[in-house]
Coordinates of C-alpha atoms in Angstrom, one line a residue:
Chain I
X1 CA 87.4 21.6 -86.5
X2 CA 89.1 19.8 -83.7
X3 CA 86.4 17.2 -81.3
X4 CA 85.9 13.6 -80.2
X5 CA 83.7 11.1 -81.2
X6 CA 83.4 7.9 -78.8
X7 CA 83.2 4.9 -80.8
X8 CA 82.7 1.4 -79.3
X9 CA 83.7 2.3 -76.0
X10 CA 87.0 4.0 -77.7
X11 CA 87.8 7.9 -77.8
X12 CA 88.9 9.2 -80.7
X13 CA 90.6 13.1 -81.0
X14 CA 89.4 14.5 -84.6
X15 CA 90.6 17.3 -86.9
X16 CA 87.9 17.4 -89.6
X17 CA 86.2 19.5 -91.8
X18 CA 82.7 20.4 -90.7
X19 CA 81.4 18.9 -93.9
X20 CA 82.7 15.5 -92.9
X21 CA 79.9 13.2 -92.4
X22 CA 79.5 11.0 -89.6
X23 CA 80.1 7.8 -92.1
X24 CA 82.9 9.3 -93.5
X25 CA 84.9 10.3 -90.3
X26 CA 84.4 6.7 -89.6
X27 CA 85.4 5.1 -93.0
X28 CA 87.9 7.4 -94.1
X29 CA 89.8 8.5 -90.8
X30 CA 88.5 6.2 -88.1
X31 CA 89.4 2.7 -90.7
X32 CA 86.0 1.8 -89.5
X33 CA 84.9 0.7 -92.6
X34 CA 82.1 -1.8 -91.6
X35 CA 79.7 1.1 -92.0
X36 CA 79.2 1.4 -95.6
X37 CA 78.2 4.1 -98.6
X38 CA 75.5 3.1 -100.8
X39 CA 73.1 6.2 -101.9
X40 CA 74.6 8.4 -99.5
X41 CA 71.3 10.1 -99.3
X42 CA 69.6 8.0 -96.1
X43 CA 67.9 5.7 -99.4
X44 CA 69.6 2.9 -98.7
X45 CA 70.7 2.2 -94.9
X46 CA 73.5 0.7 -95.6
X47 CA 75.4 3.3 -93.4
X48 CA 73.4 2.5 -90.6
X49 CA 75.1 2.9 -86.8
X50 CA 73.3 3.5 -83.6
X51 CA 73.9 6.7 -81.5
X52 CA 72.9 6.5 -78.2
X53 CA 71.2 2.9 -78.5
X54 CA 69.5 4.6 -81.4
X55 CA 69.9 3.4 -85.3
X56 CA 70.8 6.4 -87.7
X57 CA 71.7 7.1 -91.3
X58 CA 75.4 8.1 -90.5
X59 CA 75.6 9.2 -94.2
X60 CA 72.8 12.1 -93.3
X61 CA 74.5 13.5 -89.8
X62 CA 77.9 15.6 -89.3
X63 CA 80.4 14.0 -87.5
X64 CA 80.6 16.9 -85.3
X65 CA 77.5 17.3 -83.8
X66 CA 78.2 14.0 -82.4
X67 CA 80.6 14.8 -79.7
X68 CA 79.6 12.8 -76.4
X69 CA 77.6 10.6 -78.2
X70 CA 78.1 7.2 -77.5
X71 CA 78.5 5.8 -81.0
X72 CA 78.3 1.8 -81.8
X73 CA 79.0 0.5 -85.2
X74 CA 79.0 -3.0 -86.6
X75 CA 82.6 -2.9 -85.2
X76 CA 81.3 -3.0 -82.1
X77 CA 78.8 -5.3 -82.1
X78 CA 80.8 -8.9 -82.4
X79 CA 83.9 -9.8 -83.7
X80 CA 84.8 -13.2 -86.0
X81 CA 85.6 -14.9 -82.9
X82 CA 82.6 -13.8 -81.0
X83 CA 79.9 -13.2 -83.1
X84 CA 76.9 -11.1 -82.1
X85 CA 73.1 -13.3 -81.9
X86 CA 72.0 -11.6 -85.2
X87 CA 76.0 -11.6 -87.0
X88 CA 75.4 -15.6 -86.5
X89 CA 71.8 -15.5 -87.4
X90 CA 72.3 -13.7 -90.3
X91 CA 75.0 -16.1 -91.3
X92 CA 72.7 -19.5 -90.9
X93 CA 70.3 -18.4 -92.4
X94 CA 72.0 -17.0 -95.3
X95 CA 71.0 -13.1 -94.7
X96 CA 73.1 -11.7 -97.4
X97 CA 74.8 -12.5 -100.7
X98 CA 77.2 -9.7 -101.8
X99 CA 77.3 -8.5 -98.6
X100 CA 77.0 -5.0 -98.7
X101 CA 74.3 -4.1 -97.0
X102 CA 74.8 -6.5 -93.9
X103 CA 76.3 -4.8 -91.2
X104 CA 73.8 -2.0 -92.1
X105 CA 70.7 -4.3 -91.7
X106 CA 72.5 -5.9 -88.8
X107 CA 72.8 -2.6 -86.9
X108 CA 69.6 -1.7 -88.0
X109 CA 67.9 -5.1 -86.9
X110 CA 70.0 -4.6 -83.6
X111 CA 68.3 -1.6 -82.4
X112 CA 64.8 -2.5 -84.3
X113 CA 64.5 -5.2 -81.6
X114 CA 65.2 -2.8 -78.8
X115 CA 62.4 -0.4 -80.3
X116 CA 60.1 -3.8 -80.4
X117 CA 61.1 -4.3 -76.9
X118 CA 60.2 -0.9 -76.0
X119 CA 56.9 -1.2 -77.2
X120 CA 57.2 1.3 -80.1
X121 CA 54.7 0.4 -82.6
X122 CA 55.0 0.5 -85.9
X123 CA 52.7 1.7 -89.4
X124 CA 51.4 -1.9 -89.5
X125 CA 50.6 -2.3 -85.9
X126 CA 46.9 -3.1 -85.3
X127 CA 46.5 -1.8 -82.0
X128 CA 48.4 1.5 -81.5
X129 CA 48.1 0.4 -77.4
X130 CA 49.1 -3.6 -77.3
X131 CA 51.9 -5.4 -77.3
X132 CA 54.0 -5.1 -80.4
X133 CA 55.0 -9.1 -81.9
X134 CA 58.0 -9.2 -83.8
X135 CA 56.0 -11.4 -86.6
X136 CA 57.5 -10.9 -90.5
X137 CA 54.9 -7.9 -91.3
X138 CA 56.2 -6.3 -88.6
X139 CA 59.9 -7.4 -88.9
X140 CA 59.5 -6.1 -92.9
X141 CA 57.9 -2.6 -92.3
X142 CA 60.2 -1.8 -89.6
X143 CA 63.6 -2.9 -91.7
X144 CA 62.4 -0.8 -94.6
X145 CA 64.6 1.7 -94.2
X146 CA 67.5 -1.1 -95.2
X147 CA 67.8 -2.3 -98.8
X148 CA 68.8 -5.2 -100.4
X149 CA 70.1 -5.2 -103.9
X150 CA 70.3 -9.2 -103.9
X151 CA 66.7 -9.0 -102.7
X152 CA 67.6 -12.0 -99.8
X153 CA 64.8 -10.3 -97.4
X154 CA 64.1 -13.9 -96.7
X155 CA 66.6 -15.0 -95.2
X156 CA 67.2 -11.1 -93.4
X157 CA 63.5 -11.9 -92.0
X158 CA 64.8 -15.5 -91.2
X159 CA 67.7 -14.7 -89.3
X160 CA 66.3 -11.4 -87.6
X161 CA 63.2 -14.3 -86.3
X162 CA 65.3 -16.4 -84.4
X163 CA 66.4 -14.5 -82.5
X164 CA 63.2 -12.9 -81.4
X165 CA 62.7 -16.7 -80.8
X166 CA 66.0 -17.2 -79.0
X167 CA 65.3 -14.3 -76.7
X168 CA 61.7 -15.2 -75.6
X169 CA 63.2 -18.7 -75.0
X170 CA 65.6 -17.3 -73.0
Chain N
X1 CA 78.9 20.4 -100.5
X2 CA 80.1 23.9 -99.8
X3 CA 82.3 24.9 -97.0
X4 CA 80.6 26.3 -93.4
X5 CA 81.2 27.8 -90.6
X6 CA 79.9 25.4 -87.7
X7 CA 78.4 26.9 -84.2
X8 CA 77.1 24.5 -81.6
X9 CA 74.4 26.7 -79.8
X10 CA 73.9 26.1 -75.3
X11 CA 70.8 27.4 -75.0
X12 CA 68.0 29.3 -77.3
X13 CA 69.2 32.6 -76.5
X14 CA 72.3 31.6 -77.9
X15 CA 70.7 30.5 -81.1
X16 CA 69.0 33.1 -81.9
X17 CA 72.0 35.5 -81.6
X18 CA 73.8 33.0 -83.8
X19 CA 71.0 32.5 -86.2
X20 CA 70.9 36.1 -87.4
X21 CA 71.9 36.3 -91.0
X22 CA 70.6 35.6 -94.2
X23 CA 73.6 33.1 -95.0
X24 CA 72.5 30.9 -91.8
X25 CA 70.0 27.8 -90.9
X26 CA 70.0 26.3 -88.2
X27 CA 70.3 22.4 -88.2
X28 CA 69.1 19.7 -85.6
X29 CA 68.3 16.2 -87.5
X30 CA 69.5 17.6 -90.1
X31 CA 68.1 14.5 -92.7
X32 CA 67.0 17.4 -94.9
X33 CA 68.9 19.8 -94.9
X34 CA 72.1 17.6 -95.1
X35 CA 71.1 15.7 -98.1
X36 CA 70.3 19.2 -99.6
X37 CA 73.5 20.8 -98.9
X38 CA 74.7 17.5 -100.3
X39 CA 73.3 18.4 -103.7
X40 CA 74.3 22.0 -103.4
X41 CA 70.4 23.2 -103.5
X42 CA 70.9 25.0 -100.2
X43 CA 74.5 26.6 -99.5
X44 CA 74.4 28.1 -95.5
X45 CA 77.2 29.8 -94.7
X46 CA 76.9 28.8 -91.8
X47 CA 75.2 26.6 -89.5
X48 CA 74.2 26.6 -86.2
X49 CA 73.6 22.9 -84.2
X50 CA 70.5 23.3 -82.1
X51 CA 70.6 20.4 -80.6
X52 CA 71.6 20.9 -77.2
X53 CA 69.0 23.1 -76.5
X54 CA 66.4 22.0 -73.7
X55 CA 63.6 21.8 -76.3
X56 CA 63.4 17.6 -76.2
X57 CA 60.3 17.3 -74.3
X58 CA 56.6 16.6 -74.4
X59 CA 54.7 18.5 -71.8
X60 CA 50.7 18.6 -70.7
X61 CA 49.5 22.1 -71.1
X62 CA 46.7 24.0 -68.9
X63 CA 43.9 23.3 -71.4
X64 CA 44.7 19.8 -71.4
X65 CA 46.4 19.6 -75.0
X66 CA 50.1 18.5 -75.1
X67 CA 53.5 21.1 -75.4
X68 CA 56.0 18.9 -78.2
X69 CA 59.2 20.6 -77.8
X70 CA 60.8 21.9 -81.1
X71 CA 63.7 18.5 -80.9
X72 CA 61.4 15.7 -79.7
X73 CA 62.1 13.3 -82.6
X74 CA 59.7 11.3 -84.6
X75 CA 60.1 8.4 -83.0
X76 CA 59.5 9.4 -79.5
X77 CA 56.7 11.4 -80.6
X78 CA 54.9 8.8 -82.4
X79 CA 55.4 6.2 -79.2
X80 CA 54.1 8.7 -76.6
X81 CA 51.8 7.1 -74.8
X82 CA 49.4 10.3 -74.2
X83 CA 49.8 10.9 -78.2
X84 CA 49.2 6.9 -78.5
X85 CA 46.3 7.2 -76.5
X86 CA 44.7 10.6 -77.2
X87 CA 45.9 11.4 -80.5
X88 CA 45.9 8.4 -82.3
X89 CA 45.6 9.6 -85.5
X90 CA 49.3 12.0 -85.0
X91 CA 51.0 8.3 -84.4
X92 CA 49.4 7.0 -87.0
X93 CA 51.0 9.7 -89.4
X94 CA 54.0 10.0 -88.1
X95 CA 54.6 5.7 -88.2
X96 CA 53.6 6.1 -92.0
X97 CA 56.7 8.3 -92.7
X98 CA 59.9 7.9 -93.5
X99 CA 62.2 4.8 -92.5
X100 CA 62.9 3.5 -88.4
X101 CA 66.6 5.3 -88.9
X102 CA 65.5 9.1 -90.3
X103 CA 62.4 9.2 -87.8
X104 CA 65.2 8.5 -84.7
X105 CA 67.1 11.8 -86.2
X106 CA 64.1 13.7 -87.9
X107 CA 62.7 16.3 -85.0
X108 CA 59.1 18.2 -84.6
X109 CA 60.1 21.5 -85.7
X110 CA 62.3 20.2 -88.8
X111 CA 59.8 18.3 -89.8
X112 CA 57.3 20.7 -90.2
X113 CA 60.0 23.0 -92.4
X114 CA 61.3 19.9 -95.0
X115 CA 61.4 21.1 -97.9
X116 CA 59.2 19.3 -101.3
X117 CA 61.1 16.7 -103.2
X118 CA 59.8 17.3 -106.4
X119 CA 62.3 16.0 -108.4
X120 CA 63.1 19.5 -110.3
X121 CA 64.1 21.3 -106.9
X122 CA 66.7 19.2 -106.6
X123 CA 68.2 18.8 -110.0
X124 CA 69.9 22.0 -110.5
X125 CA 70.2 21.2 -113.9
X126 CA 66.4 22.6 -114.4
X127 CA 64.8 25.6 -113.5
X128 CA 63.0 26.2 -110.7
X129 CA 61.5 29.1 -109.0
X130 CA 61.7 27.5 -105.2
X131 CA 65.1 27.1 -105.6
X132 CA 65.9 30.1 -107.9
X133 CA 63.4 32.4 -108.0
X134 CA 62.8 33.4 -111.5
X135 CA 64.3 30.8 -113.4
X136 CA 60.9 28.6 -114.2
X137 CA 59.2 25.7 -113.6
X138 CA 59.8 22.6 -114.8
X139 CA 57.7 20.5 -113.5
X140 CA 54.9 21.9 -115.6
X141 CA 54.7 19.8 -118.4
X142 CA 57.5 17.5 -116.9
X143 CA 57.3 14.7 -114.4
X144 CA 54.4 15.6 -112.2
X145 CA 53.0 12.4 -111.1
X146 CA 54.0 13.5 -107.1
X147 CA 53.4 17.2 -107.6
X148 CA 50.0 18.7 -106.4
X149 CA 46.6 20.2 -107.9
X150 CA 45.7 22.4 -104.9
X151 CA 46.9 25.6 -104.2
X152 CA 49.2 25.7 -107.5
X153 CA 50.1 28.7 -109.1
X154 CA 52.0 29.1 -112.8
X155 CA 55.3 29.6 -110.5
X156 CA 55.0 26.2 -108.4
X157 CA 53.2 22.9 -108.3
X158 CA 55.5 21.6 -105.4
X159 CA 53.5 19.5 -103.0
X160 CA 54.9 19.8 -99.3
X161 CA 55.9 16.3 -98.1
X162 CA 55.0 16.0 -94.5
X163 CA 53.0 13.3 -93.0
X164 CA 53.2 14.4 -89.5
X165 CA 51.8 18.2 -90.2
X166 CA 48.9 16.7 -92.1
X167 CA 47.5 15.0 -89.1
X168 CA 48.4 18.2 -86.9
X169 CA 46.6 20.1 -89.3
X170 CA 43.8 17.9 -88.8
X171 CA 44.2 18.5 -84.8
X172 CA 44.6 22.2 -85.1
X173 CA 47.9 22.6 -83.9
X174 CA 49.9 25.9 -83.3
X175 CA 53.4 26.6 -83.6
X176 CA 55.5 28.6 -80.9
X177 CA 58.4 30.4 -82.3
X178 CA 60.7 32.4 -80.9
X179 CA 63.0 35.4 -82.5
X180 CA 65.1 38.3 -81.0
X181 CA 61.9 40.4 -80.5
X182 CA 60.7 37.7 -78.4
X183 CA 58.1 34.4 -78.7
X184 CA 54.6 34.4 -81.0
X185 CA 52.3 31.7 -81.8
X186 CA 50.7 31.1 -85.3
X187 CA 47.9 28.3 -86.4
X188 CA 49.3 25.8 -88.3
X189 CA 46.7 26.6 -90.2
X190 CA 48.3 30.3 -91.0
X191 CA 52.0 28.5 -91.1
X192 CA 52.4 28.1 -94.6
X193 CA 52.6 30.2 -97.5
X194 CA 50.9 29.4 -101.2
X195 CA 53.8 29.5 -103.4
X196 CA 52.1 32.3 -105.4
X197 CA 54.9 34.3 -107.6
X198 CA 57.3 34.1 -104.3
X199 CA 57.3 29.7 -104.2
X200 CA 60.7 30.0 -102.5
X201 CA 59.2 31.9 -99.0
X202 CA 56.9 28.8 -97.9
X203 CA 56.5 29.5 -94.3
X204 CA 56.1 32.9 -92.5
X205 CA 59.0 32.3 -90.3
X206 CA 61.2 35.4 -90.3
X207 CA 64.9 34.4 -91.0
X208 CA 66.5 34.1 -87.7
X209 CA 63.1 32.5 -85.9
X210 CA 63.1 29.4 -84.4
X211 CA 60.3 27.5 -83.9
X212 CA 60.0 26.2 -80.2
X213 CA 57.2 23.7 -79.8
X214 CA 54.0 22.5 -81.3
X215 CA 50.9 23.2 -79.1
X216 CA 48.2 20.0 -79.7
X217 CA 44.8 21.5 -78.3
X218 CA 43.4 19.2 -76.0
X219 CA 42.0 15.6 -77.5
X220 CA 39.3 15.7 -79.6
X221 CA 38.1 12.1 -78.9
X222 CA 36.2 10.7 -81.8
X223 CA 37.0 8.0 -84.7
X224 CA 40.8 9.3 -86.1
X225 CA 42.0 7.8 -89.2
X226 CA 45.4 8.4 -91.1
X227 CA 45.4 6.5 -94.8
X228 CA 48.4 6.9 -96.6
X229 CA 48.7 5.9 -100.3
X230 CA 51.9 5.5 -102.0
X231 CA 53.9 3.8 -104.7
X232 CA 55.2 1.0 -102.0
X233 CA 53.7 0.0 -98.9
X234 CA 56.5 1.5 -97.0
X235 CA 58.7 4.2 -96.9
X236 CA 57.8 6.7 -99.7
X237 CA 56.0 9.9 -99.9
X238 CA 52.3 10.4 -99.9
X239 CA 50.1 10.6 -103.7
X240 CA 47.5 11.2 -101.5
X241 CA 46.8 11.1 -97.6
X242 CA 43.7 11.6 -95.6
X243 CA 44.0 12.4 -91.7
X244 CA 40.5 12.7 -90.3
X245 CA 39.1 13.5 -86.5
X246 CA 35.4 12.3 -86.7
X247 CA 32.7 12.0 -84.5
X248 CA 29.0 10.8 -84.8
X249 CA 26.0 11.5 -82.3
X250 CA 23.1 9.8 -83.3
X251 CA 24.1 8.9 -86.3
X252 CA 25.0 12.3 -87.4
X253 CA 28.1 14.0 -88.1
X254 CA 28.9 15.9 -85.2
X255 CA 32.6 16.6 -85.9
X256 CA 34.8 16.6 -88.9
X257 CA 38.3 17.7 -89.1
X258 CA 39.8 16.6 -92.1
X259 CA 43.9 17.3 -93.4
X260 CA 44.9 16.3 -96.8
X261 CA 48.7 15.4 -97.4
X262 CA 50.2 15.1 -101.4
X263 CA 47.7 17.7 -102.7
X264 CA 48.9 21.1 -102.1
X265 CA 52.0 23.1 -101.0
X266 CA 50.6 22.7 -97.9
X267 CA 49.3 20.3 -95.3
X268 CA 45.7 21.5 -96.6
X269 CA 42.3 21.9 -94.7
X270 CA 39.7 23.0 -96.3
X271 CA 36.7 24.3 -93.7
X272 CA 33.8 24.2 -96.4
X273 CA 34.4 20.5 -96.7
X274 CA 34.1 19.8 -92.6
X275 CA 31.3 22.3 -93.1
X276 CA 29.1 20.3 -95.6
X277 CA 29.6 17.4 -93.4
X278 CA 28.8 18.7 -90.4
X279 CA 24.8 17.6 -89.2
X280 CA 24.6 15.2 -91.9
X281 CA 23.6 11.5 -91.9
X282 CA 27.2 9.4 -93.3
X283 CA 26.3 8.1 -96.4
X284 CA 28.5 7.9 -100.0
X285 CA 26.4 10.8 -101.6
X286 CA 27.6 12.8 -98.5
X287 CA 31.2 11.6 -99.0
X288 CA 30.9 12.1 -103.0
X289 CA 29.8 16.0 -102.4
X290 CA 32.5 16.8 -99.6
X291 CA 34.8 15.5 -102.3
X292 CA 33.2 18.0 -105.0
X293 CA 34.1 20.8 -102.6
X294 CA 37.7 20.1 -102.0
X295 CA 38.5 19.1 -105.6
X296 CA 36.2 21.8 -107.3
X297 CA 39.3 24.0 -108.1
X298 CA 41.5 21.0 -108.8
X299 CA 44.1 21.5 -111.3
X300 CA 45.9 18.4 -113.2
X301 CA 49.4 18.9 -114.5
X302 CA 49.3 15.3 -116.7
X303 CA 51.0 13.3 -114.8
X304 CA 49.1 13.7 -111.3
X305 CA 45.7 13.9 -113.1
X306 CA 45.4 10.5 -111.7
X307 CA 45.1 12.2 -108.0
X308 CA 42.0 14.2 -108.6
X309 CA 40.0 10.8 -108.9
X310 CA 42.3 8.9 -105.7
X311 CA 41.7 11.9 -103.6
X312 CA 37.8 11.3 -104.2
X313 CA 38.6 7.3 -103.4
X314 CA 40.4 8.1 -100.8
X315 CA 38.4 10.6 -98.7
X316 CA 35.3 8.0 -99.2
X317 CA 37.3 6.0 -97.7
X318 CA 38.8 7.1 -94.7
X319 CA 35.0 8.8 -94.2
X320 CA 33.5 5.4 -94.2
X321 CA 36.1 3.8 -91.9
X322 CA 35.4 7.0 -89.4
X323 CA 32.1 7.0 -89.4
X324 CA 31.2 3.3 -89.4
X325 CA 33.2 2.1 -86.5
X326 CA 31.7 5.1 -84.6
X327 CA 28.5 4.5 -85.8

């Protein structure tokens, strides 16, 4: 099936089979390969890329029903040279050990914040009608679709923190 | 996965004209049904992407309830305002499910048709009669601990796994659905199928129907509660959930609508329950006899025996939280 998936402000032209998986039109014919494949199942989130602003399990969603969707991955977020507020967060403060989760919980944490700034609330939210606080029980119930073999949640809470800081300081 | 044929669908008319056939779903969020086409336990031959339909809204109706279009997601659902506000205890269920990422992709109408995880669905190594009708059931005398004790039959023990339709159980919700003979709506209440000797037919959707919206009658006001307990404190499915509308006038119970999620096939309601509540002062005897009603017919399978005891627990509980603060 031939269509085109905008990803990171780039147009790509795809001829894919319609079982292709968003994640896998992005790893394995896009060279994208930030995104990455842990349960394949939406388990684990470390496939996790935002449509639309929007953080999704790219494992659980066809690549073609994506076509004029705005797609952003962890590609798009920062680069080595210019690293995004939570890429150098998460790097201070030691977010990660293996690694493979990261840009996952990154793109994850990026659009949990806009969610937070939105006023979504969350299971753990006292009042269903105040302000939502990005404090760690929030932070924790709201990452828990994003696992951590090397268990650092820590240091994932840590880094996701200061920035919430950094941006009310702001 | 196996191969399918792939139609993206302008408008509902279109749909439905696409969705005839035995061989074809249709597929919006997809978080389902993907993973289950992953595993080969559903094999569509085709599929038809509903997701540019104009069915993404949340709309007041006449009678003062609330119109949730078939495609409003989780997410936006559960941060309504109005539903914030007026139907706390629908928020509260839907923020208890799932994971941030699958409630941004996980939609109304899908929701409601999820199919159970019990762990023998999806291993097609094992019999099952949902999956293949007539083969068995292996959960019986397997791995129950998730599976339910309501509403069983010797063909199925699957419990559905929906938080959201608990609490719109609880509400009295409807469902609109629409087919090529034209739109109906059905009680939520009348939604769902035992699993009897037929466990595989669990809604009574006609193949080729596509449900529309969910109607919420207007708010019922009152103390509303959704308690949740699980294995972890986050992300995983229901053992037992309790979604409760209650009010109190002069310290009687004047209103009790109660929804139970990880017991049966179904998001179940049980009317003699609300009834015995009904005109009554809240105390624990009261609590401890509502809970002899719903659990009189409670089955154990061995490993969920432990739920006919938490399902007591928990619907003291919630009652006492519901009932106090109103009191």
């Amino acid at each position: 099936m031939q269509f085109q998936l905008d990803i990171n402000g780039e147009t790509h032209a795809l001829d894919l089979d319609t079982r292709t998986t968003l994640l896998d039109a992005l790893r394995e014919h896009l060279g994208l390969t930030g995104s990455k494949k842990g349960c394949d199942h939406g388990q684990c989130g470390a496939c996790t890329v935002m449509v639309n602003g929007r953080r999704i399990n790219s494992c659980l969603t066809l690549a073609c029903m994506h076509e004029g969707d705005e797609i952003t991955t962890i590609e798009g977020l920062g680069t080595p040279d210019a690293l995004s507020p939570l890429q150098r967060a998460f790097v201070e403060h030691d977010g990660y050990q293996c690694g493979y989760c990261t840009s996952g919980q990154i793109c994850s944490a990026t659009a949990m914040l806009a969610e937070i700034e939105a006023g979504w609330p969350s299971n753990v939210t006292g009042d269903l009608e105040a302000r939502v606080e990005a404090s760690i029980e929030e932070i924790s119930e709201r990452m828990s679709g994003n696992l951590c073999r090397c268990s650092c949640y820590p240091g994932i809470v840590d880094a996701i923190r200061q920035v919430t800081k950094e941006e009310a300081g702001a | 996965m196996r191969a399918f044929d792939y139609v993206r669908a302008g408008d509902t008319g279109e749909a439905l004209r696409q969705g005839a056939g035995e061989e074809t779903r249709f597929i919006a969020g997809g978080t389902n049904l993907l993973d289950l086409m992953k595993l080969e336990v559903m094999a569509p031959g085709k599929l038809v992407d509903i997701t540019r339909l104009d069915l993404g809204r949340i709309g007041e109706t006449d009678e003062g309830g609330l119109r949730i279009g078939a495609l409003v997601t989780n997410s936006d659902l559960a941060a309504d305002a109005r539903v914030r506000r007026d139907w706390p205890v629908l928020s509260r269920a839907l923020l208890a499910g799932a994971s941030g990422q699958l409630r941004n992709k996980a939609t109304t109408g899908g929701n409601l048709l999820q199919r159970t995880r019990c762990y023998y669905f999806y291993d097609r190594g094992e019999p099952c009669n949902k999956r293949e009708p007539g083969s068995g059931c292996a959960a019986q005398g397997g791995m129950n601990r998730i599976l339910a004790i309501l509403g069983t039959s010797d063909h199925c023990i699957a419990t559905h796994p929906s938080d959201m339709a608990v609490a719109m159980q609880a509400l009295g919700a409807r469902v609109e659905i629409e087919g090529q003979d034209g739109a109906r709506e059905v009680e939520l209440s009348e939604f769902y199928r035992l699993p009897g000797d037929t466990p595989h037919i669990e809604t009574v959707l006609a193949p080729g129907e596509l449900i529309t919206a969910v109607i919420l009658p207007p708010p019922a006001g009152g103390r509303q509660v959704y308690r949740k307990v699980r294995d972890r404190s986050s992300y995983a499915f229901a053992l037992v959930s309790v979604a409760a509308v209650v009010t109190v006038e002069e310290g009687r119970i004047a209103r009790a609508q109660l929804a139970f999620g990880g017991l049966g096939p179904m998001p179940w309601r049980d009317a003699r329950v609300e009834q015995a509540l009904i005109g009554e002062t809240p105390t624990k005897a009261l609590f401890d006899r509502a809970a002899d009603i719903l659990l009189a017919d409670a089955k154990g399978h061995g490993g969920n025996d432990f739920k006919i005891p938490l399902a007591r627990r928990t619907l003291a509980a919630v009652l006492t939280q519901a009932t106090e603060a109103a009191a």
